[in-house]
Amino acid sequence: MGEELKKKLFNVKKDGWEEADEAERKEIFNISEKYMEFLNQAKTEREFIKKARELADKNGYKDIMEFETLKPGDKIYFVNREKSMYLAIIGEESIENGMHIIGSHVDSPRLDLKPNPLYEDTGLAYFKTHYYGGIKKYQWTTIPLSIHGVIVKKNGEKIELNIGEDEKDPIFTITDLLPHLAQEQMEKKLKNGINGEDLNLLIGSIPYKDEKITEKVKLNILDLLNKKYGITEADLNSAEIELVPAFKARSLGLDESMVAAYGQDDKVCAYTSLAAMMNLKNVKNTAVCILSDKEEIGSIGNTGMESHMFDFFVSEMLNKLGINRPNLLDKVFCFSKMLSSDVDAGFDPIYASVSDKTNAGFIGKGIAIVKYTGARGKSGASDANAEYVAWVRNVLDKNEIKYQLTELGKVDVGGGGTIAYILANKGTDVIDCGVPVLSMHAPYEVTSKYDIYSAYKTYEAFWKE
Ligand code: MN
Ligand code: MN
């Protein structure tokens, strides 16, 4: 009797794999395969947006600037400086009733080159870096790194770099001290083990053949760059070059149940929401997909979510729908609903002490719904209203999607934030929701294929509602 009552009253979350039948398992592995393929070609925000645009074009989406007027069913997008993008399908109902927005970010922690990166020391040539986002610096030494980005010449010509991904390419690395001589380093606190200023990328060692000159290795590197790309050292001033792990996205585990890859925060949510949008047909409410940049450094700048670029996009929709009037933009935001789709900290049994087991996000239990983020007394949190949480629960349950309500870590242990608060500040109902990740922000992050599938299903259901 107690057992029956327990079944009725307890909120028990089972592992997703246990309930997935053969057909569902096939679907889970299929979507993860496509996700890994996409990741391997989209390691940076620029590469992600480029691929997203190609996908959108293939699926009948067009640049909003090409439209004179808009009507229900139209599929549009806007690309902001090659680093962020908004996509939308105009809904059957008036946009005045609000949009259904899913927002993720496509930037990930990495190492950026400094504006004057190239130098030579003792016969070795290096690129100096400045890390981007929250990294554990020691994780970025002695791994294969690849070079991605753009160099823009004064005449506007843009050179795209991608070195280290092709099997035939060379790779690069940052060296570390041998344990034999690391006695002093090993005594340091982990966070001080590697200095930010020492994250210098080893890029060459052959001197230019000329007895009389100095900095021969640097000259040889510049000569190579000049012959291949037509650039000089000064052109590196106007460049955005990012170093990312040269690892490929791979299936993880003997059962192949997980994905190991760089940049899954937050490309796992970005990809699944983009893929879900590509398969959408007609929607009741205008469906919007945001792929934002700069989340890892505070969402600031004109490609970050804090910028007015998104307002511009929505205003353009209102203009081209022929309904715009003073303050309508505010109204649309106030009546909108949003999933801030960003990854969650997955519960790691090896580091169990940082999580509250009854409120942690578990790998393989489906999408994690995070009512609030923030740290120390919910400071800085966008705390979703109970009414909105109930609405989201209803949508997920109706569509038989597995989900878990979670919190990022134990009270006072730490915390985090997403782009949720930015739209919440405009009056939109927002809740964080995403895939739990192990080793978040590390060069190789781990997710469950079940949760990737669950995220896809969640985003699809949200837009179809
Ligand atoms: Mn994130
Ligand atoms: Mn992050």
PDB file of N, CA, C and O in Angstrom, residues 335-377:
ATOM      1  N   PHE A 335       5.094  40.345 -23.088  1.00  0.00           N
ATOM      2  CA  PHE A 335       4.172  39.221 -23.262  1.00  0.00           C
ATOM      3  C   PHE A 335       4.869  37.971 -23.812  1.00  0.00           C
ATOM      4  O   PHE A 335       4.226  36.999 -24.150  1.00  0.00           O
ATOM      5  N   SER A 336       6.200  38.025 -23.892  1.00  0.00           N
ATOM      6  CA  SER A 336       6.924  36.892 -24.469  1.00  0.00           C
ATOM      7  C   SER A 336       7.327  35.879 -23.409  1.00  0.00           C
ATOM      8  O   SER A 336       7.349  36.177 -22.220  1.00  0.00           O
ATOM      9  N   LYS A 337       7.639  34.680 -23.895  1.00  0.00           N
ATOM     10  CA  LYS A 337       8.138  33.605 -23.043  1.00  0.00           C
ATOM     11  C   LYS A 337       9.491  33.179 -23.581  1.00  0.00           C
ATOM     12  O   LYS A 337       9.697  33.141 -24.783  1.00  0.00           O
ATOM     13  N   MET A 338      10.388  32.825 -22.653  1.00  0.00           N
ATOM     14  CA  MET A 338      11.726  32.454 -23.109  1.00  0.00           C
ATOM     15  C   MET A 338      12.307  31.281 -22.333  1.00  0.00           C
ATOM     16  O   MET A 338      12.122  31.162 -21.121  1.00  0.00           O
ATOM     17  N   LEU A 339      12.999  30.426 -23.078  1.00  0.00           N
ATOM     18  CA  LEU A 339      13.888  29.443 -22.461  1.00  0.00           C
ATOM     19  C   LEU A 339      15.302  29.964 -22.676  1.00  0.00           C
ATOM     20  O   LEU A 339      15.736  30.135 -23.812  1.00  0.00           O
ATOM     21  N   SER A 340      15.988  30.260 -21.581  1.00  0.00           N
ATOM     22  CA  SER A 340      17.398  30.630 -21.683  1.00  0.00           C
ATOM     23  C   SER A 340      18.146  29.305 -21.691  1.00  0.00           C
ATOM     24  O   SER A 340      18.328  28.668 -20.659  1.00  0.00           O
ATOM     25  N   SER A 341      18.537  28.886 -22.899  1.00  0.00           N
ATOM     26  CA  SER A 341      19.046  27.512 -23.027  1.00  0.00           C
ATOM     27  C   SER A 341      20.561  27.512 -22.873  1.00  0.00           C
ATOM     28  O   SER A 341      21.287  27.768 -23.822  1.00  0.00           O
ATOM     29  N   ASP A 342      20.979  27.268 -21.659  1.00  0.00           N
ATOM     30  CA  ASP A 342      22.407  27.222 -21.370  1.00  0.00           C
ATOM     31  C   ASP A 342      22.670  25.988 -20.507  1.00  0.00           C
ATOM     32  O   ASP A 342      21.791  25.525 -19.787  1.00  0.00           O
ATOM     33  N   VAL A 343      23.887  25.496 -20.590  1.00  0.00           N
ATOM     34  CA  VAL A 343      24.195  24.236 -19.918  1.00  0.00           C
ATOM     35  C   VAL A 343      24.172  24.369 -18.398  1.00  0.00           C
ATOM     36  O   VAL A 343      24.313  25.457 -17.854  1.00  0.00           O
ATOM     37  N   ASP A 344      24.017  23.219 -17.747  1.00  0.00           N
ATOM     38  CA  ASP A 344      23.958  23.149 -16.288  1.00  0.00           C
ATOM     39  C   ASP A 344      25.155  22.316 -15.819  1.00  0.00           C
ATOM     40  O   ASP A 344      25.709  21.522 -16.580  1.00  0.00           O
ATOM     41  N   ALA A 345      25.540  22.501 -14.563  1.00  0.00           N
ATOM     42  CA  ALA A 345      26.611  21.666 -14.006  1.00  0.00           C
ATOM     43  C   ALA A 345      26.064  20.264 -13.790  1.00  0.00           C
ATOM     44  O   ALA A 345      25.097  20.084 -13.067  1.00  0.00           O
ATOM     45  N   GLY A 346      26.657  19.266 -14.430  1.00  0.00           N
ATOM     46  CA  GLY A 346      26.229  17.889 -14.210  1.00  0.00           C
ATOM     47  C   GLY A 346      26.801  17.375 -12.886  1.00  0.00           C
ATOM     48  O   GLY A 346      27.916  17.733 -12.515  1.00  0.00           O
ATOM     49  N   PHE A 347      26.023  16.558 -12.200  1.00  0.00           N
ATOM     50  CA  PHE A 347      26.500  15.977 -10.931  1.00  0.00           C
ATOM     51  C   PHE A 347      27.648  15.002 -11.227  1.00  0.00           C
ATOM     52  O   PHE A 347      27.501  14.087 -12.033  1.00  0.00           O
ATOM     53  N   ASP A 348      28.781  15.232 -10.571  1.00  0.00           N
ATOM     54  CA  ASP A 348      29.956  14.381 -10.781  1.00  0.00           C
ATOM     55  C   ASP A 348      30.244  13.640  -9.478  1.00  0.00           C
ATOM     56  O   ASP A 348      30.651  14.249  -8.487  1.00  0.00           O
ATOM     57  N   PRO A 349      30.054  12.304  -9.451  1.00  0.00           N
ATOM     58  CA  PRO A 349      30.223  11.546  -8.199  1.00  0.00           C
ATOM     59  C   PRO A 349      31.623  11.702  -7.593  1.00  0.00           C
ATOM     60  O   PRO A 349      31.789  11.577  -6.379  1.00  0.00           O
ATOM     61  N   ILE A 350      32.610  12.009  -8.444  1.00  0.00           N
ATOM     62  CA  ILE A 350      33.975  12.172  -7.925  1.00  0.00           C
ATOM     63  C   ILE A 350      34.090  13.469  -7.130  1.00  0.00           C
ATOM     64  O   ILE A 350      34.885  13.579  -6.211  1.00  0.00           O
ATOM     65  N   TYR A 351      33.270  14.437  -7.494  1.00  0.00           N
ATOM     66  CA  TYR A 351      33.275  15.728  -6.801  1.00  0.00           C
ATOM     67  C   TYR A 351      31.897  16.003  -6.190  1.00  0.00           C
ATOM     68  O   TYR A 351      31.376  17.113  -6.277  1.00  0.00           O
ATOM     69  N   ALA A 352      31.328  14.974  -5.603  1.00  0.00           N
ATOM     70  CA  ALA A 352      29.953  15.034  -5.091  1.00  0.00           C
ATOM     71  C   ALA A 352      29.760  16.138  -4.051  1.00  0.00           C
ATOM     72  O   ALA A 352      28.668  16.679  -3.907  1.00  0.00           O
ATOM     73  N   SER A 353      30.826  16.488  -3.333  1.00  0.00           N
ATOM     74  CA  SER A 353      30.676  17.408  -2.197  1.00  0.00           C
ATOM     75  C   SER A 353      30.231  18.813  -2.599  1.00  0.00           C
ATOM     76  O   SER A 353      29.762  19.571  -1.762  1.00  0.00           O
ATOM     77  N   VAL A 354      30.353  19.191  -3.868  1.00  0.00           N
ATOM     78  CA  VAL A 354      29.953  20.556  -4.258  1.00  0.00           C
ATOM     79  C   VAL A 354      28.468  20.645  -4.613  1.00  0.00           C
ATOM     80  O   VAL A 354      27.953  21.739  -4.818  1.00  0.00           O
ATOM     81  N   SER A 355      27.810  19.492  -4.715  1.00  0.00           N
ATOM     82  CA  SER A 355      26.407  19.489  -5.144  1.00  0.00           C
ATOM     83  C   SER A 355      25.472  19.003  -4.051  1.00  0.00           C
ATOM     84  O   SER A 355      25.851  18.197  -3.212  1.00  0.00           O
ATOM     85  N   ASP A 356      24.254  19.515  -4.086  1.00  0.00           N
ATOM     86  CA  ASP A 356      23.183  18.999  -3.231  1.00  0.00           C
ATOM     87  C   ASP A 356      22.466  17.944  -4.066  1.00  0.00           C
ATOM     88  O   ASP A 356      21.818  18.265  -5.060  1.00  0.00           O
ATOM     89  N   LYS A 357      22.608  16.702  -3.647  1.00  0.00           N
ATOM     90  CA  LYS A 357      22.138  15.579  -4.471  1.00  0.00           C
ATOM     91  C   LYS A 357      20.647  15.630  -4.797  1.00  0.00           C
ATOM     92  O   LYS A 357      20.223  15.097  -5.809  1.00  0.00           O
ATOM     93  N   THR A 358      19.861  16.272  -3.951  1.00  0.00           N
ATOM     94  CA  THR A 358      18.424  16.329  -4.241  1.00  0.00           C
ATOM     95  C   THR A 358      18.072  17.463  -5.202  1.00  0.00           C
ATOM     96  O   THR A 358      16.942  17.568  -5.652  1.00  0.00           O
ATOM     97  N   ASN A 359      19.059  18.321  -5.515  1.00  0.00           N
ATOM     98  CA  ASN A 359      18.780  19.437  -6.418  1.00  0.00           C
ATOM     99  C   ASN A 359      19.814  19.564  -7.534  1.00  0.00           C
ATOM    100  O   ASN A 359      19.932  20.622  -8.147  1.00  0.00           O
ATOM    101  N   ALA A 360      20.576  18.504  -7.763  1.00  0.00           N
ATOM    102  CA  ALA A 360      21.621  18.569  -8.795  1.00  0.00           C
ATOM    103  C   ALA A 360      21.082  18.076 -10.137  1.00  0.00           C
ATOM    104  O   ALA A 360      20.083  17.360 -10.190  1.00  0.00           O
ATOM    105  N   GLY A 361      21.763  18.457 -11.208  1.00  0.00           N
ATOM    106  CA  GLY A 361      21.415  17.971 -12.541  1.00  0.00           C
ATOM    107  C   GLY A 361      22.212  16.710 -12.830  1.00  0.00           C
ATOM    108  O   GLY A 361      23.435  16.720 -12.728  1.00  0.00           O
ATOM    109  N   PHE A 362      21.513  15.638 -13.174  1.00  0.00           N
ATOM    110  CA  PHE A 362      22.208  14.369 -13.408  1.00  0.00           C
ATOM    111  C   PHE A 362      22.308  14.070 -14.903  1.00  0.00           C
ATOM    112  O   PHE A 362      21.345  14.261 -15.646  1.00  0.00           O
ATOM    113  N   ILE A 363      23.467  13.593 -15.298  1.00  0.00           N
ATOM    114  CA  ILE A 363      23.697  13.153 -16.666  1.00  0.00           C
ATOM    115  C   ILE A 363      22.726  12.007 -16.993  1.00  0.00           C
ATOM    116  O   ILE A 363      22.650  11.046 -16.239  1.00  0.00           O
ATOM    117  N   GLY A 364      21.994  12.162 -18.099  1.00  0.00           N
ATOM    118  CA  GLY A 364      21.117  11.076 -18.551  1.00  0.00           C
ATOM    119  C   GLY A 364      19.705  11.117 -18.000  1.00  0.00           C
ATOM    120  O   GLY A 364      18.902  10.236 -18.271  1.00  0.00           O
ATOM    121  N   LYS A 365      19.394  12.168 -17.225  1.00  0.00           N
ATOM    122  CA  LYS A 365      18.029  12.258 -16.699  1.00  0.00           C
ATOM    123  C   LYS A 365      17.204  13.320 -17.413  1.00  0.00           C
ATOM    124  O   LYS A 365      16.171  13.766 -16.933  1.00  0.00           O
ATOM    125  N   GLY A 366      17.705  13.770 -18.552  1.00  0.00           N
ATOM    126  CA  GLY A 366      16.931  14.724 -19.348  1.00  0.00           C
ATOM    127  C   GLY A 366      17.305  16.162 -19.077  1.00  0.00           C
ATOM    128  O   GLY A 366      18.161  16.464 -18.242  1.00  0.00           O
ATOM    129  N   ILE A 367      16.645  17.052 -19.790  1.00  0.00           N
ATOM    130  CA  ILE A 367      16.986  18.476 -19.726  1.00  0.00           C
ATOM    131  C   ILE A 367      16.870  19.000 -18.290  1.00  0.00           C
ATOM    132  O   ILE A 367      15.979  18.594 -17.550  1.00  0.00           O
ATOM    133  N   ALA A 368      17.805  19.883 -17.934  1.00  0.00           N
ATOM    134  CA  ALA A 368      17.792  20.471 -16.596  1.00  0.00           C
ATOM    135  C   ALA A 368      17.104  21.827 -16.651  1.00  0.00           C
ATOM    136  O   ALA A 368      17.471  22.687 -17.446  1.00  0.00           O
ATOM    137  N   ILE A 369      16.072  21.983 -15.816  1.00  0.00           N
ATOM    138  CA  ILE A 369      15.362  23.266 -15.705  1.00  0.00           C
ATOM    139  C   ILE A 369      15.887  23.940 -14.447  1.00  0.00           C
ATOM    140  O   ILE A 369      15.806  23.381 -13.355  1.00  0.00           O
ATOM    141  N   VAL A 370      16.455  25.124 -14.614  1.00  0.00           N
ATOM    142  CA  VAL A 370      17.079  25.817 -13.492  1.00  0.00           C
ATOM    143  C   VAL A 370      16.250  27.058 -13.175  1.00  0.00           C
ATOM    144  O   VAL A 370      16.269  28.023 -13.920  1.00  0.00           O
ATOM    145  N   LYS A 371      15.514  27.003 -12.058  1.00  0.00           N
ATOM    146  CA  LYS A 371      14.590  28.103 -11.729  1.00  0.00           C
ATOM    147  C   LYS A 371      15.350  29.405 -11.507  1.00  0.00           C
ATOM    148  O   LYS A 371      14.903  30.474 -11.898  1.00  0.00           O
ATOM    149  N   TYR A 372      16.479  29.296 -10.848  1.00  0.00           N
ATOM    150  CA  TYR A 372      17.307  30.490 -10.619  1.00  0.00           C
ATOM    151  C   TYR A 372      18.766  30.087 -10.659  1.00  0.00           C
ATOM    152  O   TYR A 372      19.125  28.943 -10.389  1.00  0.00           O
ATOM    153  N   THR A 373      19.617  31.047 -11.011  1.00  0.00           N
ATOM    154  CA  THR A 373      21.069  30.813 -10.962  1.00  0.00           C
ATOM    155  C   THR A 373      21.619  31.706  -9.850  1.00  0.00           C
ATOM    156  O   THR A 373      21.121  31.670  -8.737  1.00  0.00           O
ATOM    157  N   GLY A 374      22.639  32.504 -10.131  1.00  0.00           N
ATOM    158  CA  GLY A 374      23.155  33.411  -9.112  1.00  0.00           C
ATOM    159  C   GLY A 374      24.069  32.719  -8.123  1.00  0.00           C
ATOM    160  O   GLY A 374      24.434  31.556  -8.289  1.00  0.00           O
ATOM    161  N   ALA A 375      24.464  33.449  -7.087  1.00  0.00           N
ATOM    162  CA  ALA A 375      25.366  32.905  -6.065  1.00  0.00           C
ATOM    163  C   ALA A 375      25.136  33.627  -4.743  1.00  0.00           C
ATOM    164  O   ALA A 375      24.680  34.771  -4.727  1.00  0.00           O
ATOM    165  N   ARG A 376      25.430  32.957  -3.657  1.00  0.00           N
ATOM    166  CA  ARG A 376      25.333  33.538  -2.311  1.00  0.00           C
ATOM    167  C   ARG A 376      24.017  34.277  -2.097  1.00  0.00           C
ATOM    168  O   ARG A 376      23.936  35.495  -2.233  1.00  0.00           O
ATOM    169  N   GLY A 377      22.990  33.509  -1.719  1.00  0.00           N
ATOM    170  CA  GLY A 377      21.688  34.133  -1.488  1.00  0.00           C
ATOM    171  C   GLY A 377      21.029  34.573  -2.775  1.00  0.00           C
ATOM    172  O   GLY A 377      20.374  35.608  -2.823  1.00  0.00           O
TER     173      GLY A 377
END
